[in-house]
Amino acid sequence: MIPNDFKDSLTAALPIMVGYVFLGVPCGILAQQVGLDALQAFILSMVFYSGAGQFMIPNMWLAASPLTAIIASVTLVNSRQMLYSASLSRFCEGCSKRLSFLFAATVTDESFGVNLAKFDQGSWDVKRATMVNLLSELTWAVSNVIGVLLGSLLNLPTALASFAMTSIFLCLLFSQRATSSNIAAAVVAVLGVFVCKCVGLSGPAIFVGACAGIAAGIVTAWLKGVRA
């Protein structure tokens, strides 16, 4: 008989799991394009577990970006996970350190939103929230494996799979509030990448654009505060 805690977690995680299938398969196809096999893709997905990061690595590698630019760009994009974990830490009082660590290490954009809503309802706990994270992670890893297998069997266009990463960042962008600082950050980041591409700096373009966008957002927020 399935425990009620698991049923609750599965019900909460199901929309995430369905979405991860459609994102994980093209990510696996890209991983196969850069030489990863099914086992390597599974291990990477379980250990690294970053949708945006796992899309960025093969895309930047296929674009001949230097290793330092790939590491810096992925690190910058994934730094937001620390904010998610910090925001959820208040719910971990009374939990063991191992459970708290596992919970924090497996949070993503989607599971953060689902679990936070459940916590706010007052009928949720870290154990069930962690199961939501792990069910989502396992689905992502298996979907990547399926993508690797499909990529090795079918001649699928890499550009089609690559667009999934663009879709992820568009979703992240348009899910933000339309504040002046967010708009400034987005516009300057796009311009930064465009300028780098124009002058032949394709490798660090994403990293430079991201840094420029962050700086623009910070400056805009500061100026707004000064004027207020």
PDB file of C-alpha atoms in Angstrom:
ATOM      1  CA  MET A   1       0.000   0.000   0.000  1.00  0.00           C
ATOM      2  CA  ILE A   2       1.376   3.412  -0.976  1.00  0.00           C
ATOM      3  CA  PRO A   3       1.985   5.721   2.025  1.00  0.00           C
ATOM      4  CA  ASN A   4      -0.098   8.879   2.134  1.00  0.00           C
ATOM      5  CA  ASP A   5       3.014  11.081   2.302  1.00  0.00           C
ATOM      6  CA  PHE A   6       4.243   9.634  -0.989  1.00  0.00           C
ATOM      7  CA  LYS A   7       0.815  10.084  -2.591  1.00  0.00           C
ATOM      8  CA  ASP A   8       0.750  13.727  -1.525  1.00  0.00           C
ATOM      9  CA  SER A   9       4.238  14.322  -2.903  1.00  0.00           C
ATOM     10  CA  LEU A  10       3.499  12.528  -6.172  1.00  0.00           C
ATOM     11  CA  THR A  11       0.324  14.554  -6.677  1.00  0.00           C
ATOM     12  CA  ALA A  12       2.204  17.795  -6.064  1.00  0.00           C
ATOM     13  CA  ALA A  13       5.150  16.787  -8.260  1.00  0.00           C
ATOM     14  CA  LEU A  14       3.163  15.393 -11.195  1.00  0.00           C
ATOM     15  CA  PRO A  15       2.874  18.676 -13.175  1.00  0.00           C
ATOM     16  CA  ILE A  16       6.617  19.228 -12.757  1.00  0.00           C
ATOM     17  CA  MET A  17       7.377  15.671 -13.842  1.00  0.00           C
ATOM     18  CA  VAL A  18       5.302  16.017 -17.012  1.00  0.00           C
ATOM     19  CA  GLY A  19       7.062  19.273 -17.882  1.00  0.00           C
ATOM     20  CA  TYR A  20      10.478  17.747 -17.231  1.00  0.00           C
ATOM     21  CA  VAL A  21       9.815  14.986 -19.754  1.00  0.00           C
ATOM     22  CA  PHE A  22       9.365  17.543 -22.541  1.00  0.00           C
ATOM     23  CA  LEU A  23      12.438  19.490 -21.428  1.00  0.00           C
ATOM     24  CA  GLY A  24      14.654  16.559 -20.460  1.00  0.00           C
ATOM     25  CA  VAL A  25      14.408  14.706 -23.765  1.00  0.00           C
ATOM     26  CA  PRO A  26      15.839  17.563 -25.904  1.00  0.00           C
ATOM     27  CA  CYS A  27      18.464  18.153 -23.206  1.00  0.00           C
ATOM     28  CA  GLY A  28      19.501  14.511 -23.545  1.00  0.00           C
ATOM     29  CA  ILE A  29      19.668  14.885 -27.315  1.00  0.00           C
ATOM     30  CA  LEU A  30      22.084  17.771 -26.892  1.00  0.00           C
ATOM     31  CA  ALA A  31      24.123  15.760 -24.387  1.00  0.00           C
ATOM     32  CA  GLN A  32      24.434  12.971 -26.947  1.00  0.00           C
ATOM     33  CA  GLN A  33      25.629  15.501 -29.533  1.00  0.00           C
ATOM     34  CA  VAL A  34      28.651  16.366 -27.364  1.00  0.00           C
ATOM     35  CA  GLY A  35      29.501  12.722 -26.716  1.00  0.00           C
ATOM     36  CA  LEU A  36      27.745  11.764 -23.472  1.00  0.00           C
ATOM     37  CA  ASP A  37      26.284   8.270 -23.213  1.00  0.00           C
ATOM     38  CA  ALA A  38      23.118   7.327 -21.327  1.00  0.00           C
ATOM     39  CA  LEU A  39      24.893   6.490 -18.052  1.00  0.00           C
ATOM     40  CA  GLN A  40      26.911   9.712 -18.101  1.00  0.00           C
ATOM     41  CA  ALA A  41      23.785  11.760 -18.792  1.00  0.00           C
ATOM     42  CA  PHE A  42      21.967  10.055 -15.911  1.00  0.00           C
ATOM     43  CA  ILE A  43      24.807  10.655 -13.457  1.00  0.00           C
ATOM     44  CA  LEU A  44      25.181  14.267 -14.565  1.00  0.00           C
ATOM     45  CA  SER A  45      21.452  14.870 -14.148  1.00  0.00           C
ATOM     46  CA  MET A  46      21.405  13.353 -10.658  1.00  0.00           C
ATOM     47  CA  VAL A  47      24.577  15.044  -9.407  1.00  0.00           C
ATOM     48  CA  PHE A  48      24.474  18.395 -11.203  1.00  0.00           C
ATOM     49  CA  TYR A  49      20.681  18.663 -11.684  1.00  0.00           C
ATOM     50  CA  SER A  50      20.336  22.010 -13.378  1.00  0.00           C
ATOM     51  CA  GLY A  51      18.033  22.292 -16.365  1.00  0.00           C
ATOM     52  CA  ALA A  52      19.375  25.623 -17.563  1.00  0.00           C
ATOM     53  CA  GLY A  53      22.956  24.606 -16.768  1.00  0.00           C
ATOM     54  CA  GLN A  54      22.676  21.274 -18.553  1.00  0.00           C
ATOM     55  CA  PHE A  55      21.332  23.018 -21.637  1.00  0.00           C
ATOM     56  CA  MET A  56      24.062  25.653 -21.503  1.00  0.00           C
ATOM     57  CA  ILE A  57      26.979  23.218 -21.319  1.00  0.00           C
ATOM     58  CA  PRO A  58      26.424  21.383 -24.649  1.00  0.00           C
ATOM     59  CA  ASN A  59      25.212  24.536 -26.403  1.00  0.00           C
ATOM     60  CA  MET A  60      28.289  26.508 -25.404  1.00  0.00           C
ATOM     61  CA  TRP A  61      30.543  23.537 -26.093  1.00  0.00           C
ATOM     62  CA  LEU A  62      29.132  23.127 -29.611  1.00  0.00           C
ATOM     63  CA  ALA A  63      29.657  26.877 -30.091  1.00  0.00           C
ATOM     64  CA  ALA A  64      33.359  26.365 -29.219  1.00  0.00           C
ATOM     65  CA  SER A  65      33.142  28.481 -26.067  1.00  0.00           C
ATOM     66  CA  PRO A  66      36.194  28.247 -23.790  1.00  0.00           C
ATOM     67  CA  LEU A  67      35.892  26.042 -20.706  1.00  0.00           C
ATOM     68  CA  THR A  68      36.317  29.000 -18.355  1.00  0.00           C
ATOM     69  CA  ALA A  69      33.385  30.825 -19.989  1.00  0.00           C
ATOM     70  CA  ILE A  70      31.191  27.716 -19.688  1.00  0.00           C
ATOM     71  CA  ILE A  71      32.014  27.265 -15.994  1.00  0.00           C
ATOM     72  CA  ALA A  72      31.523  30.950 -15.188  1.00  0.00           C
ATOM     73  CA  SER A  73      28.244  31.217 -17.107  1.00  0.00           C
ATOM     74  CA  VAL A  74      26.723  28.077 -15.592  1.00  0.00           C
ATOM     75  CA  THR A  75      27.832  29.117 -12.096  1.00  0.00           C
ATOM     76  CA  LEU A  76      26.260  32.537 -12.532  1.00  0.00           C
ATOM     77  CA  VAL A  77      22.958  31.153 -13.782  1.00  0.00           C
ATOM     78  CA  ASN A  78      22.761  28.561 -11.001  1.00  0.00           C
ATOM     79  CA  SER A  79      23.562  31.022  -8.214  1.00  0.00           C
ATOM     80  CA  ARG A  80      19.829  31.681  -7.900  1.00  0.00           C
ATOM     81  CA  GLN A  81      19.445  28.239  -6.316  1.00  0.00           C
ATOM     82  CA  MET A  82      21.134  29.549  -3.166  1.00  0.00           C
ATOM     83  CA  LEU A  83      18.360  32.118  -2.822  1.00  0.00           C
ATOM     84  CA  TYR A  84      15.729  29.388  -3.146  1.00  0.00           C
ATOM     85  CA  SER A  85      17.383  27.310  -0.438  1.00  0.00           C
ATOM     86  CA  ALA A  86      17.792  30.321   1.849  1.00  0.00           C
ATOM     87  CA  SER A  87      14.123  31.227   1.392  1.00  0.00           C
ATOM     88  CA  LEU A  88      12.997  27.702   2.320  1.00  0.00           C
ATOM     89  CA  SER A  89      15.392  27.289   5.249  1.00  0.00           C
ATOM     90  CA  ARG A  90      12.840  28.650   7.724  1.00  0.00           C
ATOM     91  CA  PHE A  91      10.743  25.525   7.194  1.00  0.00           C
ATOM     92  CA  CYS A  92      13.616  23.216   8.169  1.00  0.00           C
ATOM     93  CA  GLU A  93      13.515  23.915  11.909  1.00  0.00           C
ATOM     94  CA  GLY A  94      13.486  20.639  13.800  1.00  0.00           C
ATOM     95  CA  CYS A  95      14.630  18.611  10.770  1.00  0.00           C
ATOM     96  CA  SER A  96      17.810  16.576  10.707  1.00  0.00           C
ATOM     97  CA  LYS A  97      20.838  18.064   8.980  1.00  0.00           C
ATOM     98  CA  ARG A  98      20.863  15.284   6.379  1.00  0.00           C
ATOM     99  CA  LEU A  99      17.244  15.867   5.412  1.00  0.00           C
ATOM    100  CA  SER A 100      17.730  19.638   5.334  1.00  0.00           C
ATOM    101  CA  PHE A 101      20.828  19.252   3.149  1.00  0.00           C
ATOM    102  CA  LEU A 102      19.065  16.892   0.727  1.00  0.00           C
ATOM    103  CA  PHE A 103      16.078  19.222   0.544  1.00  0.00           C
ATOM    104  CA  ALA A 104      18.241  22.262  -0.200  1.00  0.00           C
ATOM    105  CA  ALA A 105      20.444  20.421  -2.695  1.00  0.00           C
ATOM    106  CA  THR A 106      17.542  19.220  -4.853  1.00  0.00           C
ATOM    107  CA  VAL A 107      15.424  22.367  -5.141  1.00  0.00           C
ATOM    108  CA  THR A 108      14.724  23.827  -8.597  1.00  0.00           C
ATOM    109  CA  ASP A 109      12.653  26.710  -9.944  1.00  0.00           C
ATOM    110  CA  GLU A 110       9.559  24.562 -10.337  1.00  0.00           C
ATOM    111  CA  SER A 111       9.784  22.552  -7.104  1.00  0.00           C
ATOM    112  CA  PHE A 112      10.514  25.764  -5.198  1.00  0.00           C
ATOM    113  CA  GLY A 113       7.245  27.267  -6.399  1.00  0.00           C
ATOM    114  CA  VAL A 114       5.197  24.131  -5.691  1.00  0.00           C
ATOM    115  CA  ASN A 115       6.667  23.524  -2.240  1.00  0.00           C
ATOM    116  CA  LEU A 116       6.477  27.168  -1.196  1.00  0.00           C
ATOM    117  CA  ALA A 117       2.774  27.242  -2.051  1.00  0.00           C
ATOM    118  CA  LYS A 118       2.236  24.056  -0.059  1.00  0.00           C
ATOM    119  CA  PHE A 119       4.175  25.416   2.931  1.00  0.00           C
ATOM    120  CA  ASP A 120       2.131  28.617   2.854  1.00  0.00           C
ATOM    121  CA  GLN A 121      -1.027  26.517   3.099  1.00  0.00           C
ATOM    122  CA  GLY A 122       0.277  25.224   6.439  1.00  0.00           C
ATOM    123  CA  SER A 123      -0.174  21.523   5.713  1.00  0.00           C
ATOM    124  CA  TRP A 124       3.244  20.613   4.319  1.00  0.00           C
ATOM    125  CA  ASP A 125       6.545  19.358   5.746  1.00  0.00           C
ATOM    126  CA  VAL A 126      10.156  19.031   4.617  1.00  0.00           C
ATOM    127  CA  LYS A 127       9.897  15.257   4.164  1.00  0.00           C
ATOM    128  CA  ARG A 128       7.122  15.540   1.587  1.00  0.00           C
ATOM    129  CA  ALA A 129       8.770  18.576  -0.009  1.00  0.00           C
ATOM    130  CA  THR A 130      12.004  16.609  -0.422  1.00  0.00           C
ATOM    131  CA  MET A 131      10.094  13.769  -2.072  1.00  0.00           C
ATOM    132  CA  VAL A 132       8.680  16.310  -4.536  1.00  0.00           C
ATOM    133  CA  ASN A 133      12.250  17.373  -5.317  1.00  0.00           C
ATOM    134  CA  LEU A 134      13.499  13.793  -5.723  1.00  0.00           C
ATOM    135  CA  LEU A 135      10.586  12.671  -7.903  1.00  0.00           C
ATOM    136  CA  SER A 136      11.188  15.682 -10.148  1.00  0.00           C
ATOM    137  CA  GLU A 137      14.925  14.994 -10.251  1.00  0.00           C
ATOM    138  CA  LEU A 138      14.470  11.327 -11.134  1.00  0.00           C
ATOM    139  CA  THR A 139      12.054  12.247 -13.924  1.00  0.00           C
ATOM    140  CA  TRP A 140      14.556  14.773 -15.276  1.00  0.00           C
ATOM    141  CA  ALA A 141      17.384  12.222 -15.223  1.00  0.00           C
ATOM    142  CA  VAL A 142      15.343   9.479 -16.928  1.00  0.00           C
ATOM    143  CA  SER A 143      14.133  11.952 -19.561  1.00  0.00           C
ATOM    144  CA  ASN A 144      17.739  12.903 -20.299  1.00  0.00           C
ATOM    145  CA  VAL A 145      18.579   9.221 -20.761  1.00  0.00           C
ATOM    146  CA  ILE A 146      15.663   8.839 -23.187  1.00  0.00           C
ATOM    147  CA  GLY A 147      16.952  11.879 -25.074  1.00  0.00           C
ATOM    148  CA  VAL A 148      20.435  10.380 -25.348  1.00  0.00           C
ATOM    149  CA  LEU A 149      19.005   7.116 -26.676  1.00  0.00           C
ATOM    150  CA  LEU A 150      16.794   8.928 -29.182  1.00  0.00           C
ATOM    151  CA  GLY A 151      19.699  11.099 -30.270  1.00  0.00           C
ATOM    152  CA  SER A 152      21.808   8.029 -31.012  1.00  0.00           C
ATOM    153  CA  LEU A 153      19.015   6.328 -32.970  1.00  0.00           C
ATOM    154  CA  LEU A 154      17.512   9.264 -34.856  1.00  0.00           C
ATOM    155  CA  ASN A 155      19.151  12.050 -36.801  1.00  0.00           C
ATOM    156  CA  LEU A 156      17.410  14.907 -35.003  1.00  0.00           C
ATOM    157  CA  PRO A 157      18.471  18.506 -35.725  1.00  0.00           C
ATOM    158  CA  THR A 158      20.559  19.945 -32.905  1.00  0.00           C
ATOM    159  CA  ALA A 159      19.127  23.415 -33.490  1.00  0.00           C
ATOM    160  CA  LEU A 160      15.640  22.140 -32.647  1.00  0.00           C
ATOM    161  CA  ALA A 161      16.793  20.718 -29.313  1.00  0.00           C
ATOM    162  CA  SER A 162      18.836  23.834 -28.598  1.00  0.00           C
ATOM    163  CA  PHE A 163      15.731  26.011 -28.814  1.00  0.00           C
ATOM    164  CA  ALA A 164      14.438  24.321 -25.661  1.00  0.00           C
ATOM    165  CA  MET A 165      17.133  26.168 -23.695  1.00  0.00           C
ATOM    166  CA  THR A 166      16.012  29.446 -25.231  1.00  0.00           C
ATOM    167  CA  SER A 167      12.465  28.593 -24.182  1.00  0.00           C
ATOM    168  CA  ILE A 168      13.590  28.015 -20.577  1.00  0.00           C
ATOM    169  CA  PHE A 169      15.229  31.415 -20.344  1.00  0.00           C
ATOM    170  CA  LEU A 170      12.241  33.095 -21.976  1.00  0.00           C
ATOM    171  CA  CYS A 171       9.994  31.489 -19.357  1.00  0.00           C
ATOM    172  CA  LEU A 172      12.313  32.667 -16.584  1.00  0.00           C
ATOM    173  CA  LEU A 173      12.390  36.159 -18.083  1.00  0.00           C
ATOM    174  CA  PHE A 174       8.654  36.626 -18.533  1.00  0.00           C
ATOM    175  CA  SER A 175       7.880  35.153 -15.115  1.00  0.00           C
ATOM    176  CA  GLN A 176       9.671  38.098 -13.498  1.00  0.00           C
ATOM    177  CA  ARG A 177       7.875  41.246 -12.409  1.00  0.00           C
ATOM    178  CA  ALA A 178       8.108  44.065 -14.961  1.00  0.00           C
ATOM    179  CA  THR A 179      10.059  46.420 -12.688  1.00  0.00           C
ATOM    180  CA  SER A 180      12.436  49.040 -14.042  1.00  0.00           C
ATOM    181  CA  SER A 181      15.478  47.171 -12.707  1.00  0.00           C
ATOM    182  CA  ASN A 182      14.371  43.850 -14.251  1.00  0.00           C
ATOM    183  CA  ILE A 183      13.670  45.501 -17.603  1.00  0.00           C
ATOM    184  CA  ALA A 184      17.044  47.260 -17.545  1.00  0.00           C
ATOM    185  CA  ALA A 185      18.808  44.011 -16.681  1.00  0.00           C
ATOM    186  CA  ALA A 186      17.106  42.110 -19.523  1.00  0.00           C
ATOM    187  CA  VAL A 187      17.718  44.801 -22.159  1.00  0.00           C
ATOM    188  CA  VAL A 188      21.361  45.367 -21.236  1.00  0.00           C
ATOM    189  CA  ALA A 189      22.034  41.618 -21.067  1.00  0.00           C
ATOM    190  CA  VAL A 190      20.669  41.127 -24.594  1.00  0.00           C
ATOM    191  CA  LEU A 191      22.659  44.105 -25.879  1.00  0.00           C
ATOM    192  CA  GLY A 192      25.779  42.796 -24.165  1.00  0.00           C
ATOM    193  CA  VAL A 193      25.517  39.440 -25.901  1.00  0.00           C
ATOM    194  CA  PHE A 194      24.734  41.122 -29.231  1.00  0.00           C
ATOM    195  CA  VAL A 195      27.741  43.457 -29.010  1.00  0.00           C
ATOM    196  CA  CYS A 196      30.066  40.589 -28.073  1.00  0.00           C
ATOM    197  CA  LYS A 197      28.853  38.568 -31.047  1.00  0.00           C
ATOM    198  CA  CYS A 198      29.351  41.548 -33.364  1.00  0.00           C
ATOM    199  CA  VAL A 199      32.968  42.054 -32.298  1.00  0.00           C
ATOM    200  CA  GLY A 200      33.790  38.360 -32.500  1.00  0.00           C
ATOM    201  CA  LEU A 201      33.688  37.483 -28.786  1.00  0.00           C
ATOM    202  CA  SER A 202      31.304  34.545 -29.134  1.00  0.00           C
ATOM    203  CA  GLY A 203      32.890  32.513 -26.315  1.00  0.00           C
ATOM    204  CA  PRO A 204      32.327  34.820 -23.328  1.00  0.00           C
ATOM    205  CA  ALA A 205      29.264  36.536 -24.846  1.00  0.00           C
ATOM    206  CA  ILE A 206      26.720  34.966 -22.468  1.00  0.00           C
ATOM    207  CA  PHE A 207      28.851  35.576 -19.397  1.00  0.00           C
ATOM    208  CA  VAL A 208      29.607  39.185 -20.347  1.00  0.00           C
ATOM    209  CA  GLY A 209      25.964  39.874 -21.182  1.00  0.00           C
ATOM    210  CA  ALA A 210      24.805  38.366 -17.886  1.00  0.00           C
ATOM    211  CA  CYS A 211      27.282  40.431 -15.862  1.00  0.00           C
ATOM    212  CA  ALA A 212      26.305  43.600 -17.736  1.00  0.00           C
ATOM    213  CA  GLY A 213      22.615  42.871 -17.133  1.00  0.00           C
ATOM    214  CA  ILE A 214      23.146  42.305 -13.405  1.00  0.00           C
ATOM    215  CA  ALA A 215      25.132  45.528 -13.131  1.00  0.00           C
ATOM    216  CA  ALA A 216      22.409  47.441 -14.997  1.00  0.00           C
ATOM    217  CA  GLY A 217      19.714  46.029 -12.721  1.00  0.00           C
ATOM    218  CA  ILE A 218      21.653  46.952  -9.578  1.00  0.00           C
ATOM    219  CA  VAL A 219      22.382  50.481 -10.809  1.00  0.00           C
ATOM    220  CA  THR A 220      18.762  51.032 -11.840  1.00  0.00           C
ATOM    221  CA  ALA A 221      17.479  49.851  -8.466  1.00  0.00           C
ATOM    222  CA  TRP A 222      20.025  52.113  -6.701  1.00  0.00           C
ATOM    223  CA  LEU A 223      19.061  55.143  -8.764  1.00  0.00           C
ATOM    224  CA  LYS A 224      15.396  54.473  -8.095  1.00  0.00           C
ATOM    225  CA  GLY A 225      16.120  54.311  -4.388  1.00  0.00           C
ATOM    226  CA  VAL A 226      18.089  57.561  -4.465  1.00  0.00           C
ATOM    227  CA  ARG A 227      15.316  59.388  -6.282  1.00  0.00           C
ATOM    228  CA  ALA A 228      12.733  58.070  -3.841  1.00  0.00           C
TER     229      ALA A 228
END
